[in-house]
Every structure is written in C-alpha cells, then in structure tokens.
Amino acid sequence: MDNTWPLWEVFIRSKNGLSHKHVGSLHAADEDMAIENARDVYTRRQEGVSIWVVESKHISASNPSKSEELYDPAKNKIYRHPTFYDIPDEVGHM
Amino acid sequence: MNNMNKEDTQKASIDLALWMGDNALILGHRLAELCGHGPILEQDIALTNIALDLVGQARMWLTLAGDLEGKGRTEDDFAYLRSDKEFTNIKLVELPNQDWGYVIARQFIFDAHHLVILEQLCTSSEKAIADIAQKAIKEVQYHLRFSSEWIIRLGDGTEFSRKRMQSAFDKLAPYIKALTLDDPLTILAKEAGIGIDNKDVEEKAWKTFDAILSEATLELESPEYFHKGGKQGLHTEHMGFIIAEMQSVVRAMPNNKW
Amino acid sequence: MIEKDLNQIFQDRIDADDRIEARDWMPEKYRQTLIRQISQHAHSEVVGMLPEANWISRAPSLRRKVALLAKVQDEAGHGLYLYSAAETLGAKRSDLLQQLIDGTAKYSSIFNYPTLTWADIGAIGWLVDGAAIMNQVMLCRTSYGPYARAMVRICKEESFHQRQGYEIMIALSQGSEEQKAMAQDALNRWWWPSLMMFGPNDAESKHTAQSMAWRIKRKTNDELRQAFVDSSISQIEYLGLTAPDKDLKWNEERGHYDFGAIDWDEFWQVVKGHGPCNKERIAARRKAQEEGKWVQEAAMAYAAKRKQRAQDQQTRVA
C-alpha cells in the first residue's frame, strides 16, 4: 500500500485586505496537518495571516494549449480600457 | 508578601527563571539534535520551529536570571559555564531522543504542563517574569496543539503505532511528577505571588492528558514511584554528555568571543 | 501538430524569454533535464543540512545556536520548495528520495566533506552559501516558472545565511591566535571545494550547452566560478586571511582574478562516492526515511479513519 502523504497546494494571505496567493505545495496526511505544515514551512518569516490548503488533485486548470482562443480575444477589446476614451484635459481627472 | 524577606523572594525568582530557562534550553537542545534527521521533511521543519521557540525562551529566562542576580552573568554564562550539577532542569527533558513517537510523547507531557505554568506566570507579581510568560505562551499553545494532534494521530493510527505510543508513555510516566514537585523556594514563590501553584498545574495537565489520551486510545497512569532530583542538580547519566557537548567549544578555548 | 513544430514553438517561446509553466507542452528532454537538475538541487539542500547540523549542539553561544538552527531549518524548507517544483513536472518526492538513498541521484559534492571545527560553520555559511547564491540568483530567471519562483523564495531567505557565516568568521579572525588559526584552517579546507561547486569547466560540462539554449542555466559554470572568486577576495582580505592558492592574482587585462588549477581528480572521486563522508550522509538520510515509514503509515490510517467517521456521522444525521 502506498502510504505517501498526498500533495497539497498552499495559498497565503500576506495581510488582511489582500487576497490569498499561491505560494507552493507540500505533503500532509490530512487537511489539519496540511495547514500546520503550511504554517511551519511557508510562514517562518511572518509571511502570512491566513492559510488555505487544497489537495492538488482537486484543482482544475485551463488548458495552456488553448490559451490563444481563451485569452487572445480580449486583446482587441480596447474599449474596455479607460485610455480608449478622449476626455479634454480641462475636465480634470476622471 | 509583607512578612517575606526581599532577599528570599529575589532568590525564589532567580530559582524560577533558571528552572524555566534550563528546561527550555535542554529540551530545545534535544529537539535540535533531530534537525536534519526528522522522519519527514515537513515534520523536521515543524519540530525545529519548536526547538527554536524553546531556545529563544531559554535565552529570555536565563537573561532574566542574570538581571535578577545582579552579578553580570549573561545567558551564555549560564548555558556554557555552569556544570551539569548546577543545571536545574527536570530529567524528562534530558532523556535521549528515540523514535518520533517517543519524541512527541515527551514533548506532549512537557507542553501540557508548560502551558499551565505559563498561564499562571502571566499574572506573576514579578513583572519581568510575567512579560516573558506572555511572550512564550503563544508559542506553547501551538506546541501543545501540535503534539496533541500527533498523539491522537499515532495512538489512533495503526496497531503498530498505537503500541509504540503506549510504550513511549510507559517509559516516560515515571518522569512526569517531577514537573510539579514543590520545594521551599517554589512554595515561597507561590506564596509571594511570583511563582507556580504546582497542585493546580498538575491537575490541569492531567486533564489534558485524560482528554487527549482517551481520544488517542492510549493509557497513562501516574506511577507509584517516580524519578526526582533534576531540580536539585542530580540528573540522569545523559545530562553530563549534553553539557560536555554543548560547552565543548567554549571550554576548550575559554575567555574568547564567538 | 508534428513534434518538430512544437519544438520550434517551444524554442521560440524560450528565445522570447517567456516562462514555461507546468502544463505547457515541453520537449521530453527539457522535462527530464529539469527533474534531474531540480531534484539534485533539492537533494543538495537536504543532505547539506547534515554537515552543519553536526555543530548545532556545540554552537558556542545561544545566539549562534538559534541562528544556525534557523539556517539549517531553512535548508529543509528549500529542499521542500524544490521537491515541490520537481513535482509539478510529474515526479514524485518519494521516488526522488528513494533515488537519493539508493545512491543513483547526485547532490552537491561539497556536502561530503566533514565539518571538523566550529570555524567550518563560518566557512560554509560564507563560502558554500555564497557560491550557492551565485548560482541561485541566476536561477531566479530560469525558463521554468515553478523552478524560478522557488528560487526567488530561496534567494530571499538565503540572504541571511551568508551573513551568518561571515559574521562567525569575523569573530574568529578578530579573536585569539587560536581562533584565527581555526578560521584560516577552515578557509584552507573549504576554498577549493567551494570552487568545485560550480561544476566542471565549460569545455568538460556535458549539459551546459543545451541548458543554456533552453535558458535553464543563464551563465556557464566558469562564468559563475569567476564571479565568485572575484567577489570573495576582498572578503578574505577583510578577515586578514589568505586564500590557499599561490597562483591567485589580479589580472588587469581581463579585469578578473586569475586562480590556480582545480584538482578535478578529487572532484570526480567525491562525485563518484569516494569522498570523506558520502556513506555517512546517505546512511543518515536512509535512517531518517526508514524511521518515517511507520509514522507516515499511521498518519494515513488515522486520516482515513477520521474521514470514515465524518461520513458515518453525516449518514446518521441524514
């Protein structure tokens, strides 16, 4: 029987007000241990105030070979950006 | 408090600071021996965190002992220039590491007491003691949580791990009582509102034992006979080696800065 | 798409300095090269804990003791980050560790040298970590994203390691005659192995060309070695010590220090397992792993029980 602990992905909120960010992974037998291991491994220098862990196998990811069809269409929609619109300087900051 | 001699309470405070410092130092030293040799990388890191906390606490306690004593002794003077018979730690913390289960059981026994001791010391009438206790207590809350979870995990894990844990507790049981033994100075410290109420510590620690060990399907009874002596400087045979090793560089080339 | 096109697209991305991520298509050889290099790097961190850990119990002040303990612990963390990076490529940490204790995986040879005095701890932090940092700073820009990110994290943490070591060397070199001699002796023993850490000369290095093309490496062994020598000399002088190399001298024309020939026979001897401590290092790792088995097994058994109980509970409630 394979007793290797499963792999977990670790997300850390570096301070309140910011979102959790992926920092890496580790092995643990269960979620409690994963959080404690994450605390010991990834916050040794006060890097965080909150930890999320999720077992790696539960993460679904987009397919990188489809990245052109997924992300390129957004490129030509420049009207979504504020600089697309001309506002005279006299109006001031908008 | 009023009828107590200031010199006596001073002595009791120093005694307490040394006892806290020596226990933390020697246990931290033992845990540090495992750094690089832990069974799993994640746990190697976790245990070293505890070692770092304990040695850090030892530094504060020993520094305080020196301040209270007022003879200019530093943390390093206490750690490196006392003989093993001058160390006041309990025997439990000097016992050599065995397997992970034994190390965790030793830690759990210590943590369960350590937390209650620090809770009490947080309200010590000696402000410097209360200050250190307040810093240390957060660390020790985590230590106890960590060791408790491992006790449950290994006790209620496989049949093999349960046996190992039970055997660890059987071996360690005779060393528990020494954590809460009274002597004239501890009684004085307690009465002066400086120190520890050993009876209360013992009761609460055993409550923790009962709760965690029953969940872990393990048994622990206070044995009829127990090992005392550490506080008075009478240690196990292992202690001499710890001290010889720890002090070897400093003793070989004395009066140097490092 | 045929493989040739994929290869070309891949190389174009590399040439454009794009980063490769875990699920991107990559040539199988790129994947294998990375797994080999990252796992060797991880093994080096983990084995590298041992020679330094040898002195934690004897550190001559409590300040030195916590600093060294924290440093050695960091190496465990770095090993862990790197194994994680290797795992994004489909390798399993347990397999990689097995290769280490089977003796089929390599790790940095320098950790097969013994730490004989307290000054060795100073020399390792200063020189060995210093040499490692040269390599690691370069690797922060390596083409494989997870590896680069692990290196960024590692570099941030490493910055105290070298200072920790150098501070020990300062204390010794400003101390008694005996302490100074100890510092010089440590420099003598660690200098050449530190230079060997960068690997064989470029002409001899079989992986360098391909790794450079893939931008896994961005500087050659010899370039890094030269940079290390150049930066170390003033540090040696500050300590009032002497590098154990009579050929060491400033070359105005090159703008670099010239240094003597490295004893590559010794290098290969240690790589092939005949260094002073190869067997002890592997034995220590094997022991740790063997002793971890029942712990891992018990933790998994407990996790399964707990899950089952939670499910039973839910069924009962329902």
XYZ file of C-alpha atoms in Angstrom:
670
model
C 0.000 0.000 0.000
C 1.205 3.462 -0.881
C 1.411 5.479 2.302
C 2.847 8.573 0.719
C 1.017 11.610 2.004
C -0.896 13.406 -0.730
C 0.217 16.712 -2.188
C -1.488 19.955 -1.152
C -1.357 23.399 -2.723
C -0.867 26.254 -0.289
C -2.344 29.766 -0.555
C -1.388 32.511 1.847
C -2.907 35.878 2.630
C 0.075 38.037 3.444
C -2.043 40.628 5.251
C -5.674 41.425 5.730
C -7.078 43.278 2.766
C -5.101 41.234 0.228
C -6.215 38.044 -1.440
C -4.667 34.635 -0.856
C -1.822 33.881 -3.215
C -0.397 30.544 -4.272
C 2.982 30.007 -2.614
C 3.807 26.379 -3.295
C 2.915 22.900 -2.186
C 3.670 20.302 0.473
C 2.717 16.833 1.651
C 0.342 16.048 4.509
C -1.910 13.221 5.603
C -4.996 15.369 6.155
C -6.186 18.961 5.999
C -5.308 19.836 9.597
C -1.788 18.626 9.110
C -1.601 20.430 5.783
C -2.463 23.739 7.434
C 0.032 23.194 10.232
C 2.739 22.151 7.825
C 1.980 25.208 5.718
C 2.309 27.371 8.806
C 5.667 25.805 9.652
C 7.007 25.737 6.101
C 5.657 28.871 4.449
C 5.224 31.424 7.252
C 8.532 31.158 9.098
C 9.149 34.849 8.454
C 5.695 36.218 9.191
C 4.659 35.886 5.567
C 1.002 35.409 6.336
C -2.104 35.922 8.416
C -4.294 33.269 6.811
C -3.718 29.965 5.064
C -5.763 27.986 2.564
C -4.854 24.483 1.531
C -6.432 22.300 -1.107
C -5.416 18.856 -2.165
C -3.671 19.255 -5.506
C -5.839 16.699 -7.258
C -8.914 18.871 -6.691
C -7.589 21.748 -8.757
C -8.910 22.028 -12.290
C -6.890 24.117 -14.677
C -7.454 25.649 -18.074
C -5.617 24.045 -20.938
C -2.469 26.016 -21.834
C -2.581 24.884 -25.475
C -5.917 26.648 -25.761
C -4.553 29.881 -24.367
C -4.844 31.691 -27.704
C -8.547 31.094 -28.061
C -9.120 31.704 -24.363
C -7.213 34.899 -23.850
C -6.387 36.494 -27.190
C -9.967 37.601 -27.950
C -9.693 40.031 -25.049
C -6.759 41.743 -26.720
C -8.765 43.671 -29.350
C -11.402 44.958 -26.965
C -9.512 48.085 -26.212
C -12.747 49.954 -25.492
C -12.697 48.186 -22.110
C -9.778 50.358 -21.035
C -10.119 53.957 -19.853
C -7.449 55.255 -22.240
C -9.726 54.382 -25.174
C -11.850 57.437 -24.444
C -10.849 61.030 -25.199
C -11.649 63.466 -22.455
C -10.266 67.025 -22.733
C -7.630 67.902 -20.139
C -9.720 70.844 -18.950
C -12.238 68.421 -17.471
C -9.667 67.323 -14.975
C -9.104 63.899 -13.514
C -11.807 61.375 -14.291
C 4.091 39.215 50.894
C 4.880 41.805 53.555
C 6.387 39.409 56.030
C 8.654 37.997 53.361
C 12.213 38.927 53.130
C 13.012 40.683 49.861
C 16.178 38.683 49.547
C 14.223 35.434 49.756
C 11.712 36.400 47.107
C 14.587 37.507 44.924
C 16.140 34.115 45.361
C 12.855 32.427 44.534
C 12.515 34.487 41.353
C 16.029 33.595 40.216
C 15.374 29.960 41.008
C 12.204 30.046 38.918
C 13.833 31.827 35.982
C 16.673 29.304 35.949
C 14.308 26.369 36.158
C 12.213 27.669 33.271
C 15.331 28.510 31.288
C 17.091 25.214 31.895
C 14.048 23.138 30.988
C 13.532 25.084 27.773
C 17.225 25.017 26.892
C 17.772 21.311 27.397
C 14.570 20.272 25.642
C 15.345 22.696 22.809
C 18.815 21.193 22.604
C 17.402 17.677 22.360
C 14.927 18.671 19.652
C 17.655 20.484 17.758
C 19.580 17.217 17.573
C 16.855 15.975 15.254
C 17.233 18.833 12.793
C 18.240 17.211 9.523
C 17.223 13.775 10.765
C 13.445 14.135 11.079
C 11.343 11.367 9.579
C 9.590 13.603 7.051
C 10.779 16.926 5.720
C 7.645 18.796 6.824
C 7.943 17.409 10.356
C 11.651 18.105 10.515
C 10.794 21.755 9.908
C 7.916 21.734 12.398
C 9.972 20.232 15.202
C 12.807 22.650 14.581
C 10.334 25.504 14.955
C 9.562 24.206 18.424
C 13.274 23.876 19.174
C 13.792 27.482 18.093
C 10.934 28.676 20.277
C 12.327 26.850 23.289
C 15.912 28.006 22.910
C 14.580 31.507 22.357
C 12.600 31.285 25.584
C 15.625 29.890 27.394
C 17.581 32.962 26.365
C 14.960 35.247 27.883
C 14.746 33.285 31.133
C 18.489 32.984 31.595
C 18.992 36.640 30.806
C 16.378 37.458 33.408
C 18.090 35.198 35.948
C 21.270 37.159 35.370
C 19.494 40.502 35.713
C 17.829 39.465 38.955
C 21.049 38.088 40.329
C 22.826 41.327 39.523
C 26.308 39.862 39.185
C 26.577 40.489 35.475
C 26.076 36.913 34.370
C 24.694 36.575 30.823
C 22.575 33.903 29.169
C 25.759 32.355 27.829
C 27.438 32.334 31.228
C 24.547 30.254 32.493
C 24.430 27.969 29.467
C 28.130 27.470 28.911
C 29.899 27.983 32.194
C 27.841 26.048 34.696
C 28.498 22.402 35.477
C 25.800 19.833 34.914
C 25.100 19.782 38.633
C 24.219 23.452 38.513
C 21.506 22.890 35.919
C 18.069 22.645 37.495
C 16.026 21.146 34.664
C 13.861 18.092 35.169
C 15.115 14.752 33.922
C 12.331 14.372 31.359
C 13.851 16.958 29.030
C 17.310 15.426 29.061
C 16.200 11.932 28.028
C 17.763 10.966 24.707
C 15.623 11.058 21.570
C 14.256 7.765 20.434
C 11.722 7.364 17.639
C 9.304 10.058 16.515
C 6.571 8.688 18.777
C 8.744 8.926 21.868
C 9.890 12.433 20.974
C 6.277 13.517 20.519
C 5.168 11.869 23.773
C 7.973 13.585 25.718
C 7.007 16.855 24.072
C 3.323 16.418 24.835
C 3.968 15.702 28.515
C 6.124 18.788 28.745
C 3.772 21.015 26.722
C 0.713 20.097 28.775
C 2.497 21.335 31.913
C 4.358 24.166 30.244
C 1.163 25.824 29.047
C -0.454 25.856 32.501
C 2.763 27.067 34.077
C 2.938 29.964 31.655
C -0.742 30.778 32.145
C -0.006 31.175 35.826
C 3.186 33.117 35.295
C 1.382 35.598 33.035
C -0.010 37.087 36.250
C 3.186 36.832 38.259
C 3.756 39.732 40.624
C 7.306 39.883 39.289
C 6.674 41.888 36.140
C 9.701 40.637 34.236
C 8.515 37.059 34.714
C 5.006 37.902 33.561
C 6.428 39.641 30.481
C 8.370 36.581 29.361
C 5.436 34.278 30.089
C 3.171 36.422 27.934
C 5.597 36.181 25.034
C 6.153 32.456 25.432
C 2.582 31.394 25.937
C 1.526 31.903 22.316
C 4.327 29.646 21.179
C 3.494 26.989 23.716
C -0.198 26.990 22.817
C 0.905 25.937 19.368
C 3.355 23.356 20.727
C 0.614 21.678 22.718
C -1.749 21.679 19.776
C 0.915 20.174 17.551
C 1.949 17.465 19.974
C -1.655 16.651 20.942
C -2.644 16.122 17.344
C 0.295 13.822 16.796
C -0.519 11.833 19.931
C -4.051 11.268 18.648
C -2.872 10.516 15.135
C -0.326 7.943 16.223
C -2.388 6.494 19.059
C -5.435 6.054 16.849
C -3.421 5.298 13.707
C -2.296 1.725 13.121
C -1.995 -1.076 15.649
C 1.763 -0.772 15.325
C 1.791 2.975 16.013
C -0.569 2.573 18.984
C 1.819 0.087 20.566
C 4.759 2.375 20.002
C 2.966 5.293 21.605
C 1.816 3.246 24.546
C 5.332 2.008 25.100
C 6.647 5.577 24.923
C 4.203 6.732 27.586
C 5.027 3.730 29.766
C 8.705 4.634 29.607
C 8.099 8.314 30.259
C 5.494 8.028 33.012
C 7.993 7.947 35.911
C 9.415 11.310 34.803
C 6.148 13.265 34.845
C 5.714 14.002 38.514
C 8.991 15.918 38.737
C 7.359 18.690 36.707
C 5.200 19.642 39.690
C 7.330 18.952 42.764
C 7.392 21.549 45.480
C 10.487 22.660 47.350
C 10.996 25.560 49.778
C 11.712 28.054 47.012
C 8.731 27.091 44.841
C 6.470 27.334 47.874
C 7.898 30.697 48.723
C 7.483 31.883 45.128
C 3.894 30.732 45.101
C 3.101 32.440 48.371
C 4.712 35.631 47.170
C 2.517 35.579 44.052
C 5.577 35.249 41.874
C 5.589 31.615 41.002
C 3.689 28.461 40.266
C 0.923 26.613 42.031
C 2.140 23.085 41.391
C -1.037 21.407 42.522
C -3.071 23.379 40.035
C -0.554 22.708 37.259
C -0.687 19.005 37.944
C -4.473 18.896 37.927
C -4.813 20.796 34.686
C -2.035 18.898 32.952
C -3.690 15.610 33.827
C -6.981 16.911 32.487
C -5.222 17.483 29.181
C -3.688 14.018 29.370
C -7.072 12.428 30.003
C -8.770 14.255 27.148
C -6.077 13.655 24.552
C -5.071 10.154 25.535
C -8.615 8.841 25.583
C -9.086 10.156 22.066
C -5.786 8.542 21.169
C -6.929 5.214 22.696
C -3.885 5.270 24.984
C -3.492 4.867 28.709
C -1.446 6.767 31.200
C -1.419 6.392 34.931
C 0.683 8.230 37.416
C 3.115 5.595 38.668
C 3.631 4.843 42.300
C 7.343 5.571 42.073
C 8.835 8.410 40.144
C 12.196 9.984 39.360
C 13.009 13.202 41.139
C 16.251 15.094 41.519
C 16.711 17.191 38.369
C 15.805 20.440 40.063
C 18.441 19.791 42.745
C 21.133 19.197 40.149
C 21.024 15.436 40.316
C 20.439 14.280 36.780
C 20.379 11.183 34.623
C 23.619 9.832 33.201
C 22.736 11.522 29.909
C 22.986 15.033 31.278
C 26.768 15.029 31.613
C 27.095 14.275 27.930
C 24.677 17.006 26.894
C 26.630 19.562 28.892
C 30.023 18.276 27.777
C 28.947 18.505 24.163
C 27.142 21.819 24.410
C 30.037 23.521 26.181
C 32.903 21.811 24.359
C 33.969 24.707 22.113
C 33.688 27.307 24.840
C 35.505 25.144 27.399
C 38.304 24.230 25.007
C 39.108 27.872 24.280
C 37.939 29.822 27.303
C 37.658 33.613 27.567
C 37.003 34.131 23.897
C 34.285 35.893 21.972
C 32.431 33.788 19.426
C 0.885 19.455 -34.881
C 4.030 17.481 -35.501
C 6.718 17.320 -32.858
C 9.148 19.402 -34.896
C 6.769 22.351 -34.984
C 6.078 22.037 -31.279
C 9.795 22.046 -30.625
C 10.188 25.167 -32.698
C 7.312 26.946 -30.983
C 8.784 25.966 -27.651
C 12.225 27.254 -28.556
C 10.693 30.490 -29.867
C 8.990 30.996 -26.546
C 12.265 30.398 -24.718
C 14.093 32.800 -27.012
C 11.429 35.437 -26.380
C 12.150 34.974 -22.651
C 8.672 33.625 -21.979
C 8.348 31.369 -18.926
C 7.297 27.763 -19.298
C 4.601 26.604 -16.897
C 3.782 23.128 -15.604
C 1.038 22.207 -18.042
C 2.612 23.726 -21.136
C 3.899 21.457 -23.833
C 7.629 20.898 -23.433
C 10.166 18.575 -25.031
C 10.537 15.401 -23.003
C 14.252 16.084 -22.656
C 13.574 19.522 -21.197
C 11.294 17.893 -18.629
C 13.843 15.208 -17.783
C 16.702 17.700 -17.571
C 14.688 19.827 -15.179
C 13.625 16.932 -12.997
C 17.245 15.832 -12.794
C 18.587 19.296 -12.036
C 15.848 20.359 -9.612
C 15.946 17.090 -7.693
C 19.739 17.224 -7.453
C 19.352 20.715 -6.151
C 16.733 19.564 -3.630
C 18.911 16.660 -2.503
C 21.798 19.082 -2.019
C 19.690 21.203 0.308
C 18.597 18.219 2.367
C 21.977 16.475 2.513
C 23.535 19.886 3.067
C 21.735 20.091 6.387
C 23.862 17.298 7.811
C 27.374 18.769 7.974
C 26.042 21.956 9.554
C 23.603 20.207 11.858
C 26.689 18.425 13.200
C 27.542 21.634 15.084
C 24.156 22.827 16.334
C 24.667 21.049 19.638
C 28.085 22.686 20.075
C 27.413 26.226 18.860
C 29.404 28.385 21.281
C 26.694 30.874 22.220
C 22.924 30.742 22.349
C 22.738 33.447 19.707
C 24.864 31.319 17.382
C 22.819 28.275 18.274
C 19.449 29.745 17.227
C 20.957 31.319 14.098
C 22.482 28.036 12.974
C 19.357 26.093 13.836
C 17.218 28.509 11.840
C 19.643 28.333 8.964
C 19.721 24.548 8.801
C 15.947 24.533 9.055
C 15.789 26.910 6.099
C 17.722 24.350 4.068
C 14.988 21.823 4.807
C 12.465 24.382 3.596
C 14.476 24.960 0.452
C 14.663 21.247 -0.215
C 10.919 21.150 0.194
C 10.278 24.045 -2.226
C 12.485 22.344 -4.784
C 10.896 18.914 -4.445
C 7.582 20.716 -4.928
C 8.883 22.304 -8.125
C 10.019 18.887 -9.361
C 6.584 17.505 -8.562
C 4.947 19.982 -10.927
C 6.808 18.104 -13.672
C 5.222 14.802 -12.710
C 7.998 13.469 -10.484
C 7.092 12.126 -7.039
C 9.063 13.213 -3.999
C 9.070 9.697 -2.586
C 10.667 8.371 -5.798
C 13.248 11.130 -5.818
C 14.170 10.449 -2.186
C 14.424 6.774 -2.968
C 16.923 7.574 -5.721
C 18.908 9.589 -3.227
C 19.241 6.767 -0.733
C 19.788 4.200 -3.484
C 22.780 6.278 -4.492
C 21.527 6.786 -8.060
C 20.853 10.513 -7.637
C 23.567 13.103 -7.341
C 23.822 16.047 -4.989
C 26.381 18.745 -4.466
C 29.697 17.089 -3.664
C 30.716 19.665 -1.142
C 28.434 18.177 1.480
C 30.551 15.047 1.505
C 33.307 16.942 3.279
C 33.377 16.805 7.074
C 32.823 19.749 9.419
C 35.737 19.462 11.825
C 35.723 22.673 13.818
C 33.324 25.465 14.685
C 35.072 27.639 12.090
C 33.792 25.271 9.400
C 30.300 26.555 10.162
C 31.505 30.059 9.439
C 33.263 28.967 6.263
C 30.262 27.036 4.974
C 27.836 29.885 5.522
C 30.194 32.345 3.936
C 31.724 30.357 1.060
C 29.396 27.465 0.344
C 26.240 29.513 0.691
C 27.981 32.339 -1.117
C 28.740 30.054 -4.053
C 25.223 28.646 -3.956
C 23.762 32.144 -4.034
C 25.703 32.958 -7.236
C 24.034 30.021 -8.870
C 20.642 30.656 -7.346
C 20.437 34.312 -8.295
C 20.935 33.224 -11.888
C 18.257 30.567 -11.492
C 15.666 33.133 -10.400
C 15.425 33.840 -14.134
C 15.439 30.238 -15.287
C 12.932 29.432 -18.020
C 10.773 27.046 -15.985
C 8.291 29.090 -13.929
C 7.866 26.909 -10.813
C 11.652 26.471 -10.529
C 12.236 30.207 -10.926
C 9.623 31.005 -8.285
C 11.122 28.517 -5.845
C 14.495 30.163 -6.418
C 13.126 33.649 -5.770
C 11.806 32.452 -2.443
C 15.047 30.682 -1.650
C 17.212 33.669 -2.544
C 15.155 35.905 -0.277
C 15.714 33.532 2.616
C 19.347 32.775 1.837
C 20.413 36.335 2.268
C 20.918 35.871 5.997
C 22.854 32.622 5.594
C 25.961 34.079 4.091
C 25.985 36.944 6.575
C 25.562 34.469 9.413
C 28.649 32.589 8.238
C 30.745 35.644 7.580
C 29.927 37.085 10.985
C 31.279 33.909 12.584
C 34.463 34.320 10.519
C 34.812 37.947 11.618
C 34.514 36.975 15.284
C 37.148 34.274 14.869
C 39.570 36.312 12.815
C 39.403 39.149 15.333
C 39.778 36.751 18.234
C 42.667 34.881 19.812
C 45.561 33.409 17.842
C 43.983 30.024 18.238
C 40.693 31.263 16.822
C 42.436 32.943 13.897
C 44.265 29.726 13.109
C 40.970 27.900 13.221
C 39.467 30.359 10.739
C 42.436 30.047 8.372
C 42.296 26.274 8.570
C 38.616 26.296 7.667
C 39.250 28.599 4.707
C 42.032 26.286 3.550
C 39.797 23.271 3.574
C 36.625 24.844 2.128
C 38.078 27.130 -0.542
C 38.750 24.578 -3.262
C 35.614 22.502 -2.727
C 33.657 25.776 -2.966
C 35.186 26.479 -6.377
C 34.316 22.941 -7.435
C 30.679 23.579 -6.554
C 30.164 25.328 -9.885
C 30.824 22.067 -11.672
C 33.317 21.043 -14.373
C 34.914 23.554 -16.726
C 32.640 24.606 -19.569
C 34.593 22.547 -22.077
C 34.004 19.422 -19.987
C 30.429 20.050 -18.965
C 28.129 17.838 -20.995
C 24.871 19.538 -20.045
C 25.840 23.186 -20.262
C 25.177 23.914 -23.972
C 21.665 22.502 -24.025
C 20.789 24.009 -20.651
C 21.923 27.404 -21.890
C 19.873 27.038 -25.083
C 16.816 26.247 -23.003
C 17.700 29.054 -20.631
C 17.554 26.691 -17.688
C 21.032 27.997 -16.963
C 21.824 31.539 -17.942
C 25.504 31.609 -17.109
C 28.155 28.959 -17.563
C 29.987 27.170 -14.771
C 33.178 29.083 -15.459
C 31.449 32.460 -15.565
C 29.850 31.843 -12.198
C 33.074 30.497 -10.704
C 34.972 33.570 -11.838
C 32.331 35.876 -10.382
C 32.577 34.001 -7.089
C 36.354 34.293 -6.904
C 36.223 37.974 -7.801
C 33.707 38.740 -5.078
C 35.405 36.631 -2.409
C 38.890 38.103 -2.444
C 38.097 41.386 -0.722
C 36.099 39.454 1.873
C 39.107 37.237 2.564
C 41.314 40.306 2.851
C 38.954 41.973 5.282
C 39.291 38.945 7.532
C 43.065 39.129 7.294
C 43.168 35.574 5.995
C 44.842 34.111 2.912
C 43.259 32.042 0.167
C 45.131 28.733 -0.199
C 46.142 29.434 -3.793
C 49.593 30.764 -4.655
C 48.506 31.458 -8.250
C 45.790 33.820 -7.199
C 46.406 37.298 -8.578
C 44.591 40.233 -10.160
C 44.705 40.232 -13.943
C 44.403 43.823 -15.078
C 43.835 42.869 -18.697
C 40.946 40.508 -18.025
C 39.573 42.595 -15.189
C 39.336 39.423 -13.129
C 41.379 37.399 -10.698
C 43.401 34.532 -12.123
C 43.381 31.455 -9.951
C 45.167 28.114 -9.828
C 44.135 24.806 -11.355
C 41.357 22.897 -9.641
C 42.062 19.304 -8.656
C 39.418 17.659 -10.820
C 40.557 14.185 -9.829
C 39.475 14.918 -6.317
C 36.207 16.363 -7.625
C 35.335 13.225 -9.602
C 36.425 10.978 -6.782
C 33.936 12.659 -4.450
C 31.203 12.735 -7.113
C 31.649 9.008 -7.602
C 31.011 8.352 -3.936
C 34.510 8.182 -2.526
C 34.538 11.451 -0.603
C 35.192 11.556 3.124
C 31.507 11.431 4.152
C 29.427 10.132 1.227
C 28.457 6.945 3.016
C 27.587 8.687 6.286
C 25.418 11.270 4.550
C 23.390 8.693 2.669
C 23.150 6.473 5.737
C 21.727 9.372 7.748
C 19.111 10.084 5.095
C 18.233 6.420 4.811
C 17.780 6.131 8.562
C 15.503 9.173 8.634
C 13.433 7.755 5.818
C 13.159 4.275 7.304
C 12.100 5.699 10.639
C 9.490 7.834 8.951
C 7.654 4.927 7.374
C 5.520 3.848 10.305
C 4.764 7.497 11.061
C 3.525 8.144 7.528
C 1.531 4.967 7.560
C -0.114 5.768 10.905
C -0.982 9.310 9.830
C -2.639 7.993 6.678
C -4.539 5.349 8.619
C -5.766 7.972 11.058
C -6.782 10.334 8.233
C -8.791 7.526 6.624
C -10.494 6.658 9.917
C -11.390 10.252 10.539
C -12.882 10.651 7.096
C -14.901 7.491 7.563
C -16.203 8.691 10.924
C -17.225 12.030 9.445
C -19.098 10.206 6.703
C -20.802 7.884 9.188
C -21.814 10.889 11.209
C -23.324 12.527 8.149
C -25.227 9.411 7.177
C -26.620 9.180 10.661
C -27.741 12.810 10.623
C -29.325 12.344 7.223
